[in-house]
PDB file of C-alpha atoms in Angstrom:
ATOM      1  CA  UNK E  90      21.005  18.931  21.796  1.00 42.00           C
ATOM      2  CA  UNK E  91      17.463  19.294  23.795  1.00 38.00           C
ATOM      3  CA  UNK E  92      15.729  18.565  19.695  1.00 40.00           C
ATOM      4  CA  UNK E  93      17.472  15.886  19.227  1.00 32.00           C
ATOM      5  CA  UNK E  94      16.857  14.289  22.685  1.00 34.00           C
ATOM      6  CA  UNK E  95      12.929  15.632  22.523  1.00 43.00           C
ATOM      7  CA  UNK E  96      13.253  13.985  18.908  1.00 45.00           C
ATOM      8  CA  UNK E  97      14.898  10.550  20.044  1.00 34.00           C
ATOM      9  CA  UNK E  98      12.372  10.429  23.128  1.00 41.00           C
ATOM     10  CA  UNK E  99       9.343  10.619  20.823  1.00 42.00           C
ATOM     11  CA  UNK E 100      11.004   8.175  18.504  1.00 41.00           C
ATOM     12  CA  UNK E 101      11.637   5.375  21.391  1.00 38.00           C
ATOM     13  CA  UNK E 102       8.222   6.179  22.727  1.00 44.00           C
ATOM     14  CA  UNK E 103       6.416   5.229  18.988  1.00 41.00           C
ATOM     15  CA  UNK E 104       8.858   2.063  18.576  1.00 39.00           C
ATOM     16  CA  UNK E 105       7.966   1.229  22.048  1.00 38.00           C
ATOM     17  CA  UNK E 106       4.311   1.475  21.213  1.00 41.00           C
ATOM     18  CA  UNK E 107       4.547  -0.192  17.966  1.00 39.00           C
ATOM     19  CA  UNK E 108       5.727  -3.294  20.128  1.00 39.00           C
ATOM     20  CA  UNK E 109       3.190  -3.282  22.277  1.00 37.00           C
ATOM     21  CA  UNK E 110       0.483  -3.117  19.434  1.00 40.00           C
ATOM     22  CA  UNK E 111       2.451  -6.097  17.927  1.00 40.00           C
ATOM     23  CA  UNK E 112       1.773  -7.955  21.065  1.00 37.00           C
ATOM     24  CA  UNK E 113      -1.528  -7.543  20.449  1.00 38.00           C
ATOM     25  CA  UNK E 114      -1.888  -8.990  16.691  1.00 46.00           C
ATOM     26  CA  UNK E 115       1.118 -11.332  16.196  1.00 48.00           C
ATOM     27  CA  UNK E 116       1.754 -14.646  17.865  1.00 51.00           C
ATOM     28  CA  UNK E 117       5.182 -16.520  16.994  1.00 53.00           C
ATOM     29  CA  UNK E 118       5.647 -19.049  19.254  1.00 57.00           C
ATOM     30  CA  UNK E 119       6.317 -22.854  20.309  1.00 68.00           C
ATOM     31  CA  UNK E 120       3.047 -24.119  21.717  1.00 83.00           C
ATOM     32  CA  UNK E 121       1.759 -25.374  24.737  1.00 95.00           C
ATOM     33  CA  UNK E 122      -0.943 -27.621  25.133  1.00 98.00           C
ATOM     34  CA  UNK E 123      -1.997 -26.619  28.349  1.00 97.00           C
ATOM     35  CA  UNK E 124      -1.400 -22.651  27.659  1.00 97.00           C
ATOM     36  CA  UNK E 125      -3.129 -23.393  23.866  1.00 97.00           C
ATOM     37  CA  UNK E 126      -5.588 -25.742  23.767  1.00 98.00           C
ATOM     38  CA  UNK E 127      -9.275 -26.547  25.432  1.00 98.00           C
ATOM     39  CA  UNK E 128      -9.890 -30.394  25.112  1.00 98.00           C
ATOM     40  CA  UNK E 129     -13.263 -30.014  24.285  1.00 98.00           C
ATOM     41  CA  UNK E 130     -14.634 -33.692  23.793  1.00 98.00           C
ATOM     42  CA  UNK E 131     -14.413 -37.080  24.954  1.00 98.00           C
ATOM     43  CA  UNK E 132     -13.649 -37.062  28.616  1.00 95.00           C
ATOM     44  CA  UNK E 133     -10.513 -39.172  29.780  1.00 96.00           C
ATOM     45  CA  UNK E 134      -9.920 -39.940  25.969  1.00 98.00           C
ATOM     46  CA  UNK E 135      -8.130 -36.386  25.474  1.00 98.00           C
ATOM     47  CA  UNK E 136      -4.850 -36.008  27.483  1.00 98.00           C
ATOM     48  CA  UNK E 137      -2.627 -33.365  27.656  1.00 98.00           C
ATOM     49  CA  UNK E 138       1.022 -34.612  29.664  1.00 96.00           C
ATOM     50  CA  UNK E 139       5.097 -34.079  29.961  1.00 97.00           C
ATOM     51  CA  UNK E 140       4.429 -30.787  30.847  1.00 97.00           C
ATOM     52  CA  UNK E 141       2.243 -29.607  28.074  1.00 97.00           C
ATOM     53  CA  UNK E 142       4.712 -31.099  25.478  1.00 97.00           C
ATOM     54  CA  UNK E 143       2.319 -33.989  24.318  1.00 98.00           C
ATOM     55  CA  UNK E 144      -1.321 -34.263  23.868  1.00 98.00           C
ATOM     56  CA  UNK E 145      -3.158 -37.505  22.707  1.00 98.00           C
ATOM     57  CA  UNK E 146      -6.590 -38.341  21.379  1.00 98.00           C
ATOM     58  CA  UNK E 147      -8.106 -41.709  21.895  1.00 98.00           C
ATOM     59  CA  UNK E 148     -10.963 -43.803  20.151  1.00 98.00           C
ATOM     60  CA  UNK E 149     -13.189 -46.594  21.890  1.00 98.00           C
ATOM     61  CA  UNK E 150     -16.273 -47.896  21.047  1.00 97.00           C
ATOM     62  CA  UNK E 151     -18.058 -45.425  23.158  1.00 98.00           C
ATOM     63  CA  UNK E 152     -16.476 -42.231  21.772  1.00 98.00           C
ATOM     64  CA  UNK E 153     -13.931 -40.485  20.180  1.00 98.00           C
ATOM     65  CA  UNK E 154     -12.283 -37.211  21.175  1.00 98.00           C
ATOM     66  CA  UNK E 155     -10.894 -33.754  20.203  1.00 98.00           C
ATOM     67  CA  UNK E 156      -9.606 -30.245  21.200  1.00 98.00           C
ATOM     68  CA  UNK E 157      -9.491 -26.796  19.526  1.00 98.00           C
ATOM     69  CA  UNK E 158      -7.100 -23.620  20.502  1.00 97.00           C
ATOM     70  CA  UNK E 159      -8.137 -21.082  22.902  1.00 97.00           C
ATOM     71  CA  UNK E 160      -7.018 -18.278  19.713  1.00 96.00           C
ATOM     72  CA  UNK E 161      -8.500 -17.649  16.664  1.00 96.00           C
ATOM     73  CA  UNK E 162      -6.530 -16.666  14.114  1.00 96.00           C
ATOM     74  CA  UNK E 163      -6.504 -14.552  10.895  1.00 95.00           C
ATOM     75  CA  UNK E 164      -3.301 -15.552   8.644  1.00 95.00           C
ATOM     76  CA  UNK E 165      -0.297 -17.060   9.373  1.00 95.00           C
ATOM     77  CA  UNK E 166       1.928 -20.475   9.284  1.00 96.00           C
ATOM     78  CA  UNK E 167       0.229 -23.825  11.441  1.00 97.00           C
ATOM     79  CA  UNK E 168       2.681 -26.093  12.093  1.00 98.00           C
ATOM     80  CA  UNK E 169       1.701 -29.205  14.178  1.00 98.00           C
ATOM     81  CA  UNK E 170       3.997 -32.993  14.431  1.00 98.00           C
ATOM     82  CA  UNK E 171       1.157 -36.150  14.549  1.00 98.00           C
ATOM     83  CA  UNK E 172       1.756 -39.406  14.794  1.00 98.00           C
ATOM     84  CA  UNK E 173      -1.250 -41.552  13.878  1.00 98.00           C
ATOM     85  CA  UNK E 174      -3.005 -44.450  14.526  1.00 98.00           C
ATOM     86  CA  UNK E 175      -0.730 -47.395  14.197  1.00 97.00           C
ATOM     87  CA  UNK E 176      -1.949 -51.647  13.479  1.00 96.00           C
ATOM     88  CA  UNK E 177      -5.637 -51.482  11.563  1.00 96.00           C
ATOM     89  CA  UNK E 178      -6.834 -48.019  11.521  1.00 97.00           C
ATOM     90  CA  UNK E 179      -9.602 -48.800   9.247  1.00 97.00           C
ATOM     91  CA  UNK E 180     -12.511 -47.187  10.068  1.00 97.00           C
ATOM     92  CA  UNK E 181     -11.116 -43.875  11.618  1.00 98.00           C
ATOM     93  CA  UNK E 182     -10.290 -40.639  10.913  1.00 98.00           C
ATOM     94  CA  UNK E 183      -7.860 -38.348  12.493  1.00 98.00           C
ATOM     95  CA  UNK E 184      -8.854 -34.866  11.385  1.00 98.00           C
ATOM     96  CA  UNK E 185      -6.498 -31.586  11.879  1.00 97.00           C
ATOM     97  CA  UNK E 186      -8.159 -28.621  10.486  1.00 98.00           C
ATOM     98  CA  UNK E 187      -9.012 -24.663  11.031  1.00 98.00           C
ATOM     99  CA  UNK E 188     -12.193 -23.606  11.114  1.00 98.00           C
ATOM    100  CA  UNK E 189     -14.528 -20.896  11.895  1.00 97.00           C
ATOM    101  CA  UNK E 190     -18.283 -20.909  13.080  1.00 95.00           C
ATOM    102  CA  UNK E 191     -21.829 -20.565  11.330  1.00 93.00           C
ATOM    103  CA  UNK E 192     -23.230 -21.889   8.069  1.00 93.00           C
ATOM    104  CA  UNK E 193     -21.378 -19.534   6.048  1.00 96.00           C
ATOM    105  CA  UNK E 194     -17.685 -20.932   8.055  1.00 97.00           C
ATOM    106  CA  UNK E 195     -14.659 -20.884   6.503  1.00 98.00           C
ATOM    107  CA  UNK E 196     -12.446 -24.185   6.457  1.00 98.00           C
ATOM    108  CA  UNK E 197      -9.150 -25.936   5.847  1.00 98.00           C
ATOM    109  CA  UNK E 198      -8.722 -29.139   6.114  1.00 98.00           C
ATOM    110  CA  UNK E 199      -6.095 -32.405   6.840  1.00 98.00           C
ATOM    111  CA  UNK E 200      -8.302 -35.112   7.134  1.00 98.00           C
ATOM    112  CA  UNK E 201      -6.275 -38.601   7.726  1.00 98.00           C
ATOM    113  CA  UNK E 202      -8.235 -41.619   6.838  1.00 98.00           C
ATOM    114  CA  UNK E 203      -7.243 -45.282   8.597  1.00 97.00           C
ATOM    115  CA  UNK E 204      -6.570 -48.394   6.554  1.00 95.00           C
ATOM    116  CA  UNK E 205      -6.275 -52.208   7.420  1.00 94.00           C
ATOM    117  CA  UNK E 206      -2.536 -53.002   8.411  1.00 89.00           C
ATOM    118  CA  UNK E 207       0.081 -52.690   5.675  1.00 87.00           C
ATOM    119  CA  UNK E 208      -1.931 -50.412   3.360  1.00 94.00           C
ATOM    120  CA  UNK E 209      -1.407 -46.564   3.084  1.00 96.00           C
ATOM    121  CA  UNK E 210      -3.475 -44.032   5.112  1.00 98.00           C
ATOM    122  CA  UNK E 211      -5.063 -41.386   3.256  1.00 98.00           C
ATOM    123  CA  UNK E 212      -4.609 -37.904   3.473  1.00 98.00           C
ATOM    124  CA  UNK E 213      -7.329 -35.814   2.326  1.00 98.00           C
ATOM    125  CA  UNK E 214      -7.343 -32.073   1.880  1.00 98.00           C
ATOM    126  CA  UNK E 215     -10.355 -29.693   1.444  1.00 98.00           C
ATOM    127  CA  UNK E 216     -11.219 -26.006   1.796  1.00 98.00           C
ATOM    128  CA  UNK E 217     -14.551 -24.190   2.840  1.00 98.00           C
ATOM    129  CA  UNK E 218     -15.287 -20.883   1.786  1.00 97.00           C
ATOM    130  CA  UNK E 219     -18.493 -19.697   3.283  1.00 96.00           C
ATOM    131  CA  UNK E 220     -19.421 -22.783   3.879  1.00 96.00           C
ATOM    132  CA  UNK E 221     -18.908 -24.627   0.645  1.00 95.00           C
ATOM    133  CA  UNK E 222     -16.511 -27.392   0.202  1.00 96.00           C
ATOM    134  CA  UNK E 223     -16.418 -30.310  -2.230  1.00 96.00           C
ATOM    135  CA  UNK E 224     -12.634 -29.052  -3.189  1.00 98.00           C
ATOM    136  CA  UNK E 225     -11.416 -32.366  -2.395  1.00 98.00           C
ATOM    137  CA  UNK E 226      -7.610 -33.566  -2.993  1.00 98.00           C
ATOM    138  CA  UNK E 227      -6.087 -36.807  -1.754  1.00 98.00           C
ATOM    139  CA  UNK E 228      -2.873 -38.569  -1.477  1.00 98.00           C
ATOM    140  CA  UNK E 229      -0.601 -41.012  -0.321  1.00 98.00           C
ATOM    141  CA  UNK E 230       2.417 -40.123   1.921  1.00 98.00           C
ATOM    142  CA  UNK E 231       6.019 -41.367   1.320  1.00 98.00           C
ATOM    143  CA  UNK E 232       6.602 -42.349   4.314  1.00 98.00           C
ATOM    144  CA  UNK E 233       4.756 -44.748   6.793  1.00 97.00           C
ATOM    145  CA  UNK E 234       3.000 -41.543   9.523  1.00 98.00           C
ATOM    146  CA  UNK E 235       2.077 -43.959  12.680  1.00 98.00           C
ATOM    147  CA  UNK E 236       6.240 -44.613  12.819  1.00 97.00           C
ATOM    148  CA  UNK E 237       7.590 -41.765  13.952  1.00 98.00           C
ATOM    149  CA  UNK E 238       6.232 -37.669  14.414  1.00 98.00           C
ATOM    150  CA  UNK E 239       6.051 -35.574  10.866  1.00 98.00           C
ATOM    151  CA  UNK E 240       5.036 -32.300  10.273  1.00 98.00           C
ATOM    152  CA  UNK E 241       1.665 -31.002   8.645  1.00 98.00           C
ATOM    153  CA  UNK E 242       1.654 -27.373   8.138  1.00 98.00           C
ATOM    154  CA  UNK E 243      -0.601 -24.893   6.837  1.00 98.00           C
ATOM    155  CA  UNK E 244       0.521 -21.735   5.422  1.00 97.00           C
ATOM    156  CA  UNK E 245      -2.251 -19.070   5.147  1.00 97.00           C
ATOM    157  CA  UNK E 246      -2.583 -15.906   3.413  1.00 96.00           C
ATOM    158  CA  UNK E 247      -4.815 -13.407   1.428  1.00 95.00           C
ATOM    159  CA  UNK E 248      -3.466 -14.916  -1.785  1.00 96.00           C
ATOM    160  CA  UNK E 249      -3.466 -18.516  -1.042  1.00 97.00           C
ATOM    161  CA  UNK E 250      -3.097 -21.565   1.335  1.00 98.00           C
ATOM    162  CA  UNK E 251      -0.069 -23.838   1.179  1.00 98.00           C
ATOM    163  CA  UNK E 252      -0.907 -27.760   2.707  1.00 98.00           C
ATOM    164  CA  UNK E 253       2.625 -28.943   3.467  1.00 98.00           C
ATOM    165  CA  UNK E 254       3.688 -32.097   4.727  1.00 98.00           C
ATOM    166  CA  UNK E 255       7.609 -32.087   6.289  1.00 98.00           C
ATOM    167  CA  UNK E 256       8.200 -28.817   4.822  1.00 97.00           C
ATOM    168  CA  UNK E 257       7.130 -30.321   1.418  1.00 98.00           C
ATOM    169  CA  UNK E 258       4.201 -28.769  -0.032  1.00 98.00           C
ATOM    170  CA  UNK E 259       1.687 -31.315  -1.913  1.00 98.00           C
ATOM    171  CA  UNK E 260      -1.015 -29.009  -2.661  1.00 98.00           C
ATOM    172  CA  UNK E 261      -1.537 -25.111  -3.300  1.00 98.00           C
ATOM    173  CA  UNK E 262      -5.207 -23.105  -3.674  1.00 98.00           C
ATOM    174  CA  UNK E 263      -4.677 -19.870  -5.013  1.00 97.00           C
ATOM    175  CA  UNK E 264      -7.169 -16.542  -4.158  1.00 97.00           C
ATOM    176  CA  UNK E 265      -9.558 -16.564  -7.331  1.00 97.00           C
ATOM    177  CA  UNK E 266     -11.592 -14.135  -6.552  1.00 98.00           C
ATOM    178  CA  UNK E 267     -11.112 -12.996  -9.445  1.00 97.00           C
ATOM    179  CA  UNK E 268     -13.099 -15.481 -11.237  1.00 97.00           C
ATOM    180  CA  UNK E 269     -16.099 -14.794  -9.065  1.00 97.00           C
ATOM    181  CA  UNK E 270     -14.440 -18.078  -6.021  1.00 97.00           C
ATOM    182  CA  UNK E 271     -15.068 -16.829  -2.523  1.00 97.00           C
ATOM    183  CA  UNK E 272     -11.622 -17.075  -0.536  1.00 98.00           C
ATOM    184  CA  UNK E 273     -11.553 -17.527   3.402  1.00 97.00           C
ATOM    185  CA  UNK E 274      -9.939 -14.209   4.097  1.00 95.00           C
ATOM    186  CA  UNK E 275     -12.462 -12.381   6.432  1.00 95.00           C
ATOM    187  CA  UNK E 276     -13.091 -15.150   9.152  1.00 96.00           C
ATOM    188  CA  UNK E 277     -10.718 -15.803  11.987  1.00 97.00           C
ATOM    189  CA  UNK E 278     -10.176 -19.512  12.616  1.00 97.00           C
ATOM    190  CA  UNK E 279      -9.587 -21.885  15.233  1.00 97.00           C
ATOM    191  CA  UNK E 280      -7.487 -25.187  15.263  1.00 97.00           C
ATOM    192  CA  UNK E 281      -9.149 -28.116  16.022  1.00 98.00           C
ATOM    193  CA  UNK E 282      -8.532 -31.817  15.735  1.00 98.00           C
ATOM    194  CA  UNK E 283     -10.421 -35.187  16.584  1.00 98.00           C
ATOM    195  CA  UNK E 284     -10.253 -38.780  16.204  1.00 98.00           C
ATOM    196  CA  UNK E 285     -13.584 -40.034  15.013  1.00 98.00           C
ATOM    197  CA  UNK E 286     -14.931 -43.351  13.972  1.00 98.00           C
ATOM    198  CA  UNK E 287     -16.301 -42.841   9.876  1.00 96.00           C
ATOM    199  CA  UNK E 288     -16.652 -46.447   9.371  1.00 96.00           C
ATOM    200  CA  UNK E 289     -19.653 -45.674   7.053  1.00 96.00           C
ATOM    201  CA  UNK E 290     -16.917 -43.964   4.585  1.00 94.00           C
ATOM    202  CA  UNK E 291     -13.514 -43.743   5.633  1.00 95.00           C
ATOM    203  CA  UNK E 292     -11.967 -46.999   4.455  1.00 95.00           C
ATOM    204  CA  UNK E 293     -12.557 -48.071   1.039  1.00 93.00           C
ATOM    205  CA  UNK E 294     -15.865 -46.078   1.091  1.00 94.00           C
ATOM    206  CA  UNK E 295     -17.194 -47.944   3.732  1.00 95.00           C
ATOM    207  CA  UNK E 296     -16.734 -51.407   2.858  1.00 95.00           C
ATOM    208  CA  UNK E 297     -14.047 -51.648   6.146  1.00 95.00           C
ATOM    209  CA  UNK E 298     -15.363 -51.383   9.421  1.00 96.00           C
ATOM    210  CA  UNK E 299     -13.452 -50.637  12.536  1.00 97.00           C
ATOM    211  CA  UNK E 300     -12.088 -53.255  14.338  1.00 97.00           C
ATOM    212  CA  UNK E 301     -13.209 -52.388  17.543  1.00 98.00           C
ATOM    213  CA  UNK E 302     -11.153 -54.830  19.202  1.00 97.00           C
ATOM    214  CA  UNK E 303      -8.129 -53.330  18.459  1.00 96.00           C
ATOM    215  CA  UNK E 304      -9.585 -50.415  20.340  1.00 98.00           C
ATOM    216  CA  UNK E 305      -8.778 -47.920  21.972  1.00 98.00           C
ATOM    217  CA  UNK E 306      -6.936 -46.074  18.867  1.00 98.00           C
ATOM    218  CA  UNK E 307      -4.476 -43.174  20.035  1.00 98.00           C
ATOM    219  CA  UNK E 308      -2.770 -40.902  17.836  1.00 98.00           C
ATOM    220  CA  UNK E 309      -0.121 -38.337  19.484  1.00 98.00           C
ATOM    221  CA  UNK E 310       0.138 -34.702  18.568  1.00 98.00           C
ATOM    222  CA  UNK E 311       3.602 -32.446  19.883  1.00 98.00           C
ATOM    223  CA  UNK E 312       5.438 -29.627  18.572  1.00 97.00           C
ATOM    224  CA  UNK E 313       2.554 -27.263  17.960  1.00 97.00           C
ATOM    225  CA  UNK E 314       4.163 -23.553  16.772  1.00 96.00           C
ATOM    226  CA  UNK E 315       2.243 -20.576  14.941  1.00 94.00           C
ATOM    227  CA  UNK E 316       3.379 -17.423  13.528  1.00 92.00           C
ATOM    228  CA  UNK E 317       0.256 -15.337  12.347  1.00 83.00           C
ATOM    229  CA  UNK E 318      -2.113 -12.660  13.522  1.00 78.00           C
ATOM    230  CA  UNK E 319      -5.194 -13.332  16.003  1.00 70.00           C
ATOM    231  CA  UNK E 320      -7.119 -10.715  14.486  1.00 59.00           C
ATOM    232  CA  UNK E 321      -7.949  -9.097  11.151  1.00 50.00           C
ATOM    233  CA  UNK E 322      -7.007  -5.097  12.117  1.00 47.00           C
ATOM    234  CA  UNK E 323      -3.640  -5.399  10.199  1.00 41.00           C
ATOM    235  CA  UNK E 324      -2.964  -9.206   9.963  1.00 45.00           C
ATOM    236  CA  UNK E 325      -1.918  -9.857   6.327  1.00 45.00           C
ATOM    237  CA  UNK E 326       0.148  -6.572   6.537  1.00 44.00           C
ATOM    238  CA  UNK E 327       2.034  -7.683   9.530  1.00 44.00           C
ATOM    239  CA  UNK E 328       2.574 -11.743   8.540  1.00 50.00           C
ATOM    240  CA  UNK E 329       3.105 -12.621   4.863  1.00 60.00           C
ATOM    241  CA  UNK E 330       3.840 -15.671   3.570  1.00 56.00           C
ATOM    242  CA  UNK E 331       6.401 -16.261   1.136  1.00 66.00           C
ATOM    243  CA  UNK E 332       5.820 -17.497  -2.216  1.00 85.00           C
ATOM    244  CA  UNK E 333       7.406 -21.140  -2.949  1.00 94.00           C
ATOM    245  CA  UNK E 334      10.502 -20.699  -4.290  1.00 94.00           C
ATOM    246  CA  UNK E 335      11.849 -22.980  -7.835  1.00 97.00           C
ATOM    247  CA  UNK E 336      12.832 -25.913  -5.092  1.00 97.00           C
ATOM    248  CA  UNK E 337       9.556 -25.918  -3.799  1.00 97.00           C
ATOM    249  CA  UNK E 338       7.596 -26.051  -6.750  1.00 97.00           C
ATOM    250  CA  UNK E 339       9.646 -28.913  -7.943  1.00 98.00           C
ATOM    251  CA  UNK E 340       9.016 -30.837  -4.873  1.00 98.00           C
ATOM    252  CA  UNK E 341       5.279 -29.884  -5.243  1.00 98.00           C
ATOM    253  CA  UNK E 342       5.061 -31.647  -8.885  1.00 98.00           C
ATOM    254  CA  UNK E 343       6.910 -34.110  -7.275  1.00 98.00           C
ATOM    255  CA  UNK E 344       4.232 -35.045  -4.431  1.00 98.00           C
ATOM    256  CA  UNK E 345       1.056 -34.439  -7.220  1.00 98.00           C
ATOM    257  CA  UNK E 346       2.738 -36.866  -9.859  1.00 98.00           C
ATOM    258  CA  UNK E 347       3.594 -39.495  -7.819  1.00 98.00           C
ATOM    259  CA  UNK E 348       1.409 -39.488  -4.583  1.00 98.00           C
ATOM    260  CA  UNK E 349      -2.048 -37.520  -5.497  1.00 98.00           C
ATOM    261  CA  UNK E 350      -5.037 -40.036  -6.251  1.00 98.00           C
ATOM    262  CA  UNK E 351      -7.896 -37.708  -6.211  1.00 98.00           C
ATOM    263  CA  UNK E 352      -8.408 -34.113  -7.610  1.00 98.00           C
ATOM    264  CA  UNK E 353     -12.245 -32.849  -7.786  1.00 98.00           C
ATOM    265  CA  UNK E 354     -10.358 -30.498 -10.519  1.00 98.00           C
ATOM    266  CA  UNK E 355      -9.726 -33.281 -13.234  1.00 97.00           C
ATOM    267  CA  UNK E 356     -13.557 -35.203 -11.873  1.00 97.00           C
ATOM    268  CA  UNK E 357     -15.546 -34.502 -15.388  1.00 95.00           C
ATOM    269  CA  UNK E 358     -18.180 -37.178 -13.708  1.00 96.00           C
ATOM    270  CA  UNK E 359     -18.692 -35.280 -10.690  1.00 96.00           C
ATOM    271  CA  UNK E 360     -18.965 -31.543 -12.746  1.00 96.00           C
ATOM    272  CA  UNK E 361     -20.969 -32.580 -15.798  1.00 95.00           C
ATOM    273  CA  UNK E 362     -21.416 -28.742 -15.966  1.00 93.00           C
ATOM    274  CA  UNK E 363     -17.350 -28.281 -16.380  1.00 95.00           C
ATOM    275  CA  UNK E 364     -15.219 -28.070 -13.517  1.00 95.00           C
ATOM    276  CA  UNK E 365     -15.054 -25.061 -10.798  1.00 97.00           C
ATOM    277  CA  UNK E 366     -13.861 -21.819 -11.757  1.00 96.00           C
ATOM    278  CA  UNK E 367     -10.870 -22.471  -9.452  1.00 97.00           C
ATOM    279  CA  UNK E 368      -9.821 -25.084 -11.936  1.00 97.00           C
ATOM    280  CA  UNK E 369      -9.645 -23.702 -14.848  1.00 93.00           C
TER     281      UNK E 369
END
């Protein structure tokens, strides 16, 4: 009887230490702005209220503004609800994105390009690997995003990243390493966002200015949640993502038939060399 209590004390005392370690390098949680995120530019433009609950960034002649999480992280699901600039939005972009620092960074991108009333926003994607992009895909979204909240998600592994949009992926880049493609698997990465004015090439490549009398612009962020690692000792072993199941695929041919209107992987112009290994 003393073994087995000696055995089930030693036992507790490892699974107890095993949760504290997982303290330590997993984070699954509903957000906080407050608790989350440093507003980091543009003054009385970035506002964090209702408790936390609802943060919003604001664009005036003078400036636009942004935050970025306190955490860095290393793998995991990014799940943030935006609702965007509403009216004539030409001119602006509200960016969402992870990022590390340095020339070499690592990147991921939801970019969100304004457009004159009744015409589509723009959502572009991209990803930075050691500080390379020009991996640019772009859609439309079903659905009109300055009505109500939706969800943008990334999903963030060793293997690839998953852009999702309402739990509806549109757009999948695989680990090719393999083919000699750098993958961001080594850098930890913050979340940042801003509203920005890119009048010089956000709206029909420039030919749309902002309307600066429709100013200030305000798009709302809420429901912030991650479940991934803050650091690399561990991190993909400890948060996997899942691959997408038959549904999921579907609904990703779906979204790349219908809605995608750029791929730099089908741009012969652009790659007179041949398209990136990535592509092929």
């Amino acid at each position: 009887m003393k073994s087995f209590y000696n055995g089930f004390s030693k036992s507790l005392s490892f699974t107890v230490l095993l949760a504290i370690l997982s303290s330590f390098l997993i984070v699954a949680s509903a957000g906080n702005f407050f608790q989350d995120f440093d507003l980091t530019w543009g003054d009385h433009r970035a506002k964090i209220f209702n408790g936390g609950q609802l943060l919003s960034l604001s664009l005036d002649k003078v400036s636009g503004s942004g935050f970025k999480s306190k955490r860095e992280y290393l793998f995991g699901r990014i799940d943030m609800q935006l609702k965007l600039v509403a009216g004539n939005s030409a001119g602006t972009v509200t960016a969402y994105y992870l990022s590390s620092e340095g020339p070499t960074h690592d990147e991921i991108d939801f970019e969100f390009l304004g457009n004159t009333t009744g015409d589509p926003y723009i959502l572009h994607t991209n990803v930075f690997t050691q500080g390379k992009g020009n991996r640019e895909q772009q859609f439309y979204l079903w659905f009109d995003p300055t009505k109500n909240f939706h969800t943008y998600s990334i999903i963030w592994d060793s293997k690839q990243i998953v852009f999702m949009v309402d739990s509806t992926p549109i757009r999948v880049f695989a680990n090719a390493e393999r083919k000699g493609v750098p993958f961001p698997k080594n850098q930890p990465m913050r979340i940042h966002s801003s509203l920005w004015n890119a009048d010089d090439w956000a709206t029909r490549g420039g030919l749309v200015k902002t309307d600066w009398a429709k100013a200030p612009f305000t798009a709302y962020y809420r429901n912030f949640n991650v479940q991934g690692s803050t650091t690399s000792k561990f991190s993909n072993g400890a948060w996997k993502s899942q691959q997408l199941d038959a549904y999921s695929r579907r609904r990703l041919r779906w979204v790349q038939k219908n809605f995608m209107i750029y791929n730099y992987c089908t741009d012969a112009k652009r790659f007179p060399q041949g398209i990136p290994a990535e592509c092929r």
